[in-house]
Amino acid sequence: MTIKIDGKALADEIVQRVANDVSIFKQEHSIAPGLAVVLIGEDSASAVYVRNKVRRAEQAGLRSIEHYLSADATQQELEDLIDDLNKDHLVHGILVQLPLPAHLSENRVIEAISPVKDVDGFHPENVGRLVAGQAALTPCTPLGCMIMLKRLLPDLSGKHAVVLGRSNIVGKPMANLLLQANCTVTVVHSRTQNIESLCRTADILVAAVGQPLLVKESWVKPQAVVIDVGINSVLVEGKRKLVGDVDYNTVFSKVSAITPVPGGVGPMTIACLMQNTLKAAQFQLGMSLA
Ligand code: NDP
């Protein structure tokens, strides 16, 4: 029988565990781990993500601080704010909600964040540490995917994992985490030939392409585990609906386990942000990152 992986329930469990550890942290250090969230402009999807993150931070007992800059904020204004947050001892994690308005440089912003407060794990120092197999702040979405996978398959050794997508925030770190877990990893992208047959060889298929319902039943190996990272808003009979990159209904009965959209990877991403904020705070106050 196919397992529908309940990302919401697992995320609740993680946030509860973080909340317990946060209360110990508060007793030991007399402060709560602080997460600063920076939103630039008025993108409505980004505003929803920020609200969800702030709500979860409160549930985890973290102190969240929101900073809103107007859509025409300059690169210098944004970097000055990051500089202040880097120096603020009450702020342990900094998250700048992406994407940024087109006139701002994402790379410069990511590099401006102190690596020890980089709870998104996008800073080149954390990326390098991840690739080298060293303790690091790891990007939240792939981290959430790994937690779900390890729950299902405690030993991933020798599995063939195919990662669809090679973005810096999902595909590449996902491939590195799977490699570290001793999977044999294939990364496919828009220039790959024979995508469908490559995907069909996967014991573990992680789809992160942003193409609604791209992965069909014929793309998956029987009994594969499928993690659907995609979040795509589509019109169905005049109504907006969220769907993944995987055609869930046709794929479901062929695989051993699959994440739904919504309710799969999305809640895990936010839970891992809470976990990373606690980890960053613990590190800044003397504990190891491992
Ligand atoms: P990007 O657009 O940055 O990257 C998409 C990747 O998919 C690229 O590597 C691209 O290839 C590849 N790709 C696009 N179309 C195809 C295709 N037809 N066949 C094969 N490869 C293709 O997206 P992200 O990685 O940021 O996000 C991917 C999806 O995950 C989106 O739906 C996003 O909304 C969702 N997401 C969900 C999160 C969550 O918490 N659940 C968090 C982050 C993202 P190339 O490099 O060649 O262009």
Coordinates of N, CA and C in Angstrom, one line a residue, residues 196 199-202 205 215-224 226 246 250-252 254-255:
E196 N 12.8 11.2 -19.0 CA 11.8 10.2 -18.5 C 12.4 8.9 -18.2
C199 N 14.5 9.1 -15.0 CA 13.7 9.1 -13.8 C 13.2 7.7 -13.5
R200 N 12.9 7.0 -14.5 CA 12.3 5.6 -14.3 C 13.3 4.7 -13.7
T201 N 14.6 5.1 -13.6 CA 15.6 4.2 -12.9 C 15.7 4.6 -11.4
A202 N 15.0 5.6 -11.0 CA 15.2 6.1 -9.6 C 14.5 5.3 -8.5
L205 N 13.0 9.6 -6.2 CA 12.9 10.7 -7.2 C 12.5 11.9 -6.4
V215 N 5.8 15.2 -13.9 CA 6.2 13.8 -13.7 C 5.0 12.9 -13.8
K216 N 4.9 12.0 -14.8 CA 3.7 11.2 -15.0 C 4.0 9.8 -14.5
E217 N 3.0 9.0 -14.5 CA 3.1 7.6 -14.0 C 4.2 6.8 -14.8
S218 N 4.3 7.1 -16.1 CA 5.3 6.4 -16.9 C 6.8 6.8 -16.5
W219 N 6.9 7.9 -15.7 CA 8.3 8.3 -15.4 C 8.8 7.6 -14.1
V220 N 8.0 6.9 -13.4 CA 8.4 6.4 -12.1 C 8.6 4.9 -12.1
K221 N 9.6 4.4 -11.3 CA 9.8 3.0 -11.2 C 8.8 2.5 -10.2
P222 N 8.3 1.3 -10.4 CA 7.4 0.7 -9.4 C 8.1 0.7 -8.0
Q223 N 7.3 1.1 -7.0 CA 7.8 1.1 -5.6 C 8.8 2.2 -5.3
A224 N 9.0 3.1 -6.2 CA 10.0 4.2 -5.9 C 9.4 5.1 -4.7
V226 N 8.8 9.0 -3.9 CA 8.7 10.3 -4.6 C 8.5 11.4 -3.7
V246 N 4.7 16.7 -9.7 CA 4.3 15.3 -9.9 C 2.8 15.2 -10.1
T250 N -2.0 10.1 -10.7 CA -1.7 8.9 -11.6 C -0.5 8.2 -11.0
V251 N 0.4 8.9 -10.3 CA 1.7 8.2 -9.8 C 1.4 7.4 -8.6
F252 N 0.4 7.9 -7.8 CA 0.2 7.4 -6.4 C 0.3 5.8 -6.3
K254 N 1.5 3.6 -8.1 CA 2.6 2.8 -8.6 C 3.8 2.8 -7.6
V255 N 3.8 3.8 -6.7 CA 5.0 4.0 -5.9 C 4.8 3.5 -4.5

